[in-house]
Amino acid sequence: MTEEQTRVRTYPPPEEFAARANVRDAGIYEEAARDPEAFWAGRARRLHWFREWDEVLRWDPPEVQWFVGGKINASYNCLDYQVEQGRGEKTAIIWEGDEPGDTRTLTYSELKAEVEKFANVLKSLGVRRGDPVSIYLPMIPELPIAMLACARIGAPHSVVFGAFSANSLRDRINDCEARVLVTADSGPRGGKRTPLKANSDEALEDAPSVENVVVVRRTGDDVSMVEGRDHWWHELMAGADPECPAEEMDSEDILYILYSSGSTGKPKGIVHTTGGYLTHVNTTTDWVFDLKEDDIYWCTADIGWVTGHSYIVYGPLSNGATVLMFEGTPAYPASDRWWDIIERHRVNILYTAPTAIRAFMKQGTADIEKHDLSSLRLLGSVGEPINPRAWEWYHEHVGGGRCPVVDTWWQTETGGIMITPLPGITTTKPGSATRPFPGIFAGIYDDAGNEIEGEGSGNLVIKRPWPGMLRTLYKDPQRYRETYWEKYGDVYFAGDGARRDEDGYFWITGRVDDVINVSGHRISTAEVESALVGHPSVAEAAVIGRHDEETGQAIVAYVILEGGHEGNDEMAQELRQQVRKVIGAHARPQEIIFTPDLPKTRSGKIMRRILRRLSEGQEDLGDTTTLADPSVVETLRAHAGGRS
Ligand code: WTA
């Protein structure tokens, strides 16, 4: 029996919590199911629209439009509309830097003023409605300021996570042909610094679309500034016009592009538009996190990933929340940093990833016991399946046994949370994301395309369009169609496996494609393989995700060297460095196994399933009859001894 099947304990919402929850009536599920369009339209009305839509939904699979004809601006909703509702003096962002004590707060009025000025800076650099802007910044207030400034003038932003290499940055800039790049001198994290400007300079050697670079002085590190191209943020801001009214955008205008890994080497430019996306993240933030006016809300993700876009920036700010934003890591300068932050800022809501929880679990509870975490009221989890033991540890030790835990399943593509408990209603089961959010229709299909009703396992699908749905892949509608819609027609194929239990609860089992999830970061096996074979000594490489107690999955690379050379530790180090350089540090293989051969089918396809089982030390490799050369298994077993 697996860990999850032996569990019997369930957790009904604590009475006191349920009594004052934002959603108390379970009838909302039925109401939304009866008329999903009316349900979402009702939710959209919480936002500010310059003009209401003519039609709620236009669905011509796989093309979707929500709130057709509506005029809206995301930046207006996150700023002006909040000020209009009396939140001008309310704190929008509490920022905590990498060094303890380095903090900054911005009220909604202050944030609005910064955003308006930076929007004018972008305009003065020639950015017009529809022109993508690339942003490569650390977790500092200038990051949401730049994003909201783009949204204000209708320029789609493309945020690139700070750990990505120069090479990855260049590809992302070139794909969307940004004319402006916003970056910083360097980014501090955990006492170390990422040379963002130097990486940008390297990327720009081969990114001809970029005409202007805006550089935030974050650390004061020495950087080279190219005359005419590079400008200091603070200098441009000092001369910027303070007023920039928000553009009336069409509901379906692009709000942002965010690159994510797919099952081929090339990252996918996931496109989100404005009205539907904002409706989705606004409502899910309110209902899933049970946000209250005085809450201090902390999502530990980096804004460079979708979780930060939706649940640090657009969801919470469009609800007028006070958002804590942290630049550093859990372990710097000491292993109790997070608990110290929660205690000092009296954080009420914590949204984080299972991998962090498992890392804390390993350290024991001493750090937690040193701090007063009684302000916490609700805990969230996202990014990968949370195993029941980690769930319970989170509930008991971080939440003191009193906070509901919401395990939220969603993806960059879905824009917002899709399967989740509603904390005042749902009885949770550790390890299950429970039920689809009201107005979301999830299902399970088998490989042949038959829907599995009731209990059973298969591929997770979404059966009807939802407001936060990706609209396409940037400049690649064909790949959009193939990746998500070819398998099942007008049903969205999520790429995850799932099981539904006797109560209709969903248990997400992980990716069914060639995407690995390491510490909640999506990494494509093909991308790592292509980085490895880019090294002159590598003839061939196969990459798999091996189960890992802490990070969920760990990257294992099987490598064949040119000319049959034997590998050694030095070569393994060099190859890790190669992956770091081509993709970024987060994609480095944990283990590199040199081998003279790989398991392939007769048509030459690498059988990763066999490598996965071998790497986990399993005796049973499953069906090996399709192997072109069955003796390869013994060769691999012999070489696994020589792992690096
Ligand atoms: C996985 C992050 C299980 C899943 C928001 C999905 C999860 C991928 C959960 C998307 C969860 C995310 N339980 N698995 N609660 N949340 N995943 O695009 O495999 O970075 O397809 O979006 O993470 O990762 P992405």
GROMACS .gro file of N, CA, C and O and ligand atoms in nm, residues 260 270 305-307 351 354 381-386 407-414 419 431 433 494-496 508-511 517 520-522, ligand 1:
model
  165
  260SER      N    1   0.754   2.862  -2.038
  260SER     CA    2   0.751   2.743  -1.953
  260SER      C    3   0.803   2.625  -2.032
  260SER      O    4   0.798   2.625  -2.154
  270ILE      N    5   0.376   3.103  -2.307
  270ILE     CA    6   0.235   3.092  -2.270
  270ILE      C    7   0.172   3.231  -2.262
  270ILE      O    8   0.225   3.320  -2.196
  305TRP      N    9   0.807   3.297  -1.177
  305TRP     CA   10   0.722   3.183  -1.214
  305TRP      C   11   0.577   3.227  -1.209
  305TRP      O   12   0.544   3.330  -1.150
  306VAL      N   13   0.488   3.143  -1.261
  306VAL     CA   14   0.347   3.184  -1.269
  306VAL      C   15   0.286   3.205  -1.131
  306VAL      O   16   0.200   3.292  -1.113
  307THR      N   17   0.330   3.128  -1.033
  307THR     CA   18   0.271   3.143  -0.899
  307THR      C   19   0.288   3.287  -0.850
  307THR      O   20   0.198   3.344  -0.789
  351TYR      N   21   0.172   3.068   0.164
  351TYR     CA   22   0.151   2.984   0.044
  351TYR      C   23   0.288   2.943  -0.007
  351TYR      O   24   0.368   3.028  -0.044
  354PRO      N   25   0.571   2.216  -0.155
  354PRO     CA   26   0.604   2.096  -0.076
  354PRO      C   27   0.754   2.075  -0.056
  354PRO      O   28   0.797   2.028   0.049
  381SER      N   29  -0.036   2.514  -0.041
  381SER     CA   30   0.071   2.438  -0.104
  381SER      C   31   0.050   2.437  -0.255
  381SER      O   32  -0.064   2.431  -0.302
  382VAL      N   33   0.158   2.442  -0.330
  382VAL     CA   34   0.148   2.445  -0.475
  382VAL      C   35   0.277   2.398  -0.541
  382VAL      O   36   0.384   2.408  -0.481
  383GLY      N   37   0.265   2.349  -0.662
  383GLY     CA   38   0.383   2.326  -0.744
  383GLY      C   39   0.413   2.180  -0.772
  383GLY      O   40   0.474   2.147  -0.872
  384GLU      N   41   0.373   2.092  -0.682
  384GLU     CA   42   0.399   1.950  -0.699
  384GLU      C   43   0.309   1.876  -0.602
  384GLU      O   44   0.253   1.936  -0.510
  385PRO      N   45   0.296   1.746  -0.623
  385PRO     CA   46   0.213   1.671  -0.527
  385PRO      C   47   0.274   1.681  -0.387
  385PRO      O   48   0.395   1.675  -0.372
  386ILE      N   49   0.189   1.701  -0.288
  386ILE     CA   50   0.240   1.703  -0.150
  386ILE      C   51   0.209   1.567  -0.088
  386ILE      O   52   0.095   1.522  -0.091
  407ASP      N   53  -0.426   2.257  -0.065
  407ASP     CA   54  -0.333   2.203  -0.165
  407ASP      C   55  -0.393   2.240  -0.300
  407ASP      O   56  -0.498   2.190  -0.338
  408THR      N   57  -0.325   2.328  -0.373
  408THR     CA   58  -0.383   2.386  -0.494
  408THR      C   59  -0.315   2.333  -0.619
  408THR      O   60  -0.196   2.353  -0.638
  409TRP      N   61  -0.392   2.267  -0.704
  409TRP     CA   62  -0.335   2.221  -0.832
  409TRP      C   63  -0.368   2.319  -0.942
  409TRP      O   64  -0.483   2.359  -0.960
  410TRP      N   65  -0.267   2.356  -1.016
  410TRP     CA   66  -0.285   2.439  -1.136
  410TRP      C   67  -0.153   2.443  -1.212
  410TRP      O   68  -0.058   2.375  -1.173
  411GLN      N   69  -0.147   2.520  -1.319
  411GLN     CA   70  -0.030   2.523  -1.408
  411GLN      C   71  -0.012   2.663  -1.466
  411GLN      O   72  -0.107   2.742  -1.467
  412THR      N   73   0.106   2.687  -1.523
  412THR     CA   74   0.129   2.813  -1.594
  412THR      C   75   0.016   2.833  -1.696
  412THR      O   76  -0.038   2.943  -1.712
  413GLU      N   77  -0.021   2.725  -1.762
  413GLU     CA   78  -0.123   2.732  -1.866
  413GLU      C   79  -0.260   2.767  -1.813
  413GLU      O   80  -0.342   2.827  -1.883
  414THR      N   81  -0.292   2.724  -1.691
  414THR     CA   82  -0.428   2.747  -1.642
  414THR      C   83  -0.444   2.888  -1.585
  414THR      O   84  -0.555   2.931  -1.557
  419ILE      N   85  -0.787   2.311  -0.900
  419ILE     CA   86  -0.839   2.208  -0.810
  419ILE      C   87  -0.786   2.242  -0.671
  419ILE      O   88  -0.665   2.258  -0.653
  431GLY      N   89  -0.273   1.510   0.097
  431GLY     CA   90  -0.223   1.453  -0.027
  431GLY      C   91  -0.318   1.471  -0.144
  431GLY      O   92  -0.281   1.449  -0.258
  433ALA      N   93  -0.567   1.728  -0.368
  433ALA     CA   94  -0.603   1.867  -0.395
  433ALA      C   95  -0.756   1.884  -0.389
  433ALA      O   96  -0.807   1.992  -0.414
  494ALA      N   97  -0.397   1.820  -1.967
  494ALA     CA   98  -0.312   1.894  -1.874
  494ALA      C   99  -0.168   1.843  -1.869
  494ALA      O  100  -0.078   1.914  -1.827
  495GLY      N  101  -0.148   1.716  -1.908
  495GLY     CA  102  -0.013   1.661  -1.898
  495GLY      C  103   0.017   1.601  -1.761
  495GLY      O  104   0.128   1.560  -1.734
  496ASP      N  105  -0.085   1.595  -1.674
  496ASP     CA  106  -0.069   1.532  -1.543
  496ASP      C  107  -0.156   1.407  -1.534
  496ASP      O  108  -0.262   1.400  -1.596
  508ILE      N  109  -0.345   1.412  -0.758
  508ILE     CA  110  -0.259   1.434  -0.874
  508ILE      C  111  -0.134   1.347  -0.858
  508ILE      O  112  -0.069   1.351  -0.753
  509THR      N  113  -0.103   1.272  -0.964
  509THR     CA  114   0.009   1.178  -0.950
  509THR      C  115   0.137   1.226  -1.018
  509THR      O  116   0.239   1.160  -1.009
  510GLY      N  117   0.133   1.339  -1.089
  510GLY     CA  118   0.255   1.391  -1.152
  510GLY      C  119   0.246   1.388  -1.302
  510GLY      O  120   0.148   1.342  -1.360
  511ARG      N  121   0.349   1.440  -1.367
  511ARG     CA  122   0.347   1.458  -1.512
  511ARG      C  123   0.344   1.324  -1.585
  511ARG      O  124   0.407   1.228  -1.543
  517ASN      N  125   0.966   1.768  -1.258
  517ASN     CA  126   0.933   1.872  -1.161
  517ASN      C  127   1.032   1.862  -1.045
  517ASN      O  128   1.024   1.774  -0.962
  520GLY      N  129   0.938   2.191  -0.753
  520GLY     CA  130   0.830   2.275  -0.807
  520GLY      C  131   0.869   2.353  -0.932
  520GLY      O  132   0.791   2.431  -0.982
  521HIS      N  133   0.989   2.331  -0.983
  521HIS     CA  134   1.029   2.397  -1.108
  521HIS      C  135   1.015   2.298  -1.222
  521HIS      O  136   1.066   2.188  -1.218
  522ARG      N  137   0.946   2.344  -1.325
  522ARG     CA  138   0.925   2.257  -1.441
  522ARG      C  139   1.047   2.260  -1.530
  522ARG      O  140   1.090   2.365  -1.574
  645WTA     C1  141   0.255   2.032  -1.084
  645WTA     C2  142   0.280   2.589  -1.106
  645WTA     C3  143   0.035   1.820  -0.766
  645WTA     C4  144   0.179   1.961  -1.195
  645WTA     C5  145   0.150   2.648  -1.049
  645WTA     C6  146   0.157   2.071  -1.295
  645WTA     C7  147   0.106   2.003  -0.884
  645WTA     C8  148   0.283   2.152  -1.285
  645WTA     C9  149   0.037   2.089  -0.797
  645WTA    C10  150   0.265   2.294  -1.324
  645WTA    C11  151  -0.034   2.029  -0.686
  645WTA    C12  152   0.133   2.208  -0.951
  645WTA     N1  153  -0.031   1.895  -0.676
  645WTA     N2  154   0.104   1.869  -0.869
  645WTA     N3  155  -0.097   2.101  -0.595
  645WTA     N4  156   0.056   2.214  -0.840
  645WTA     N5  157   0.166   2.080  -0.978
  645WTA     O1  158   0.342   2.544  -1.473
  645WTA     O2  159   0.260   1.859  -1.248
  645WTA     O3  160   0.516   2.572  -1.291
  645WTA     O4  161   0.136   2.024  -1.426
  645WTA     O5  162   0.271   2.587  -1.243
  645WTA     O6  163   0.320   2.142  -1.146
  645WTA     O7  164   0.381   2.370  -1.300
  645WTA     P1  165   0.385   2.524  -1.333
   0.00000   0.00000   0.00000
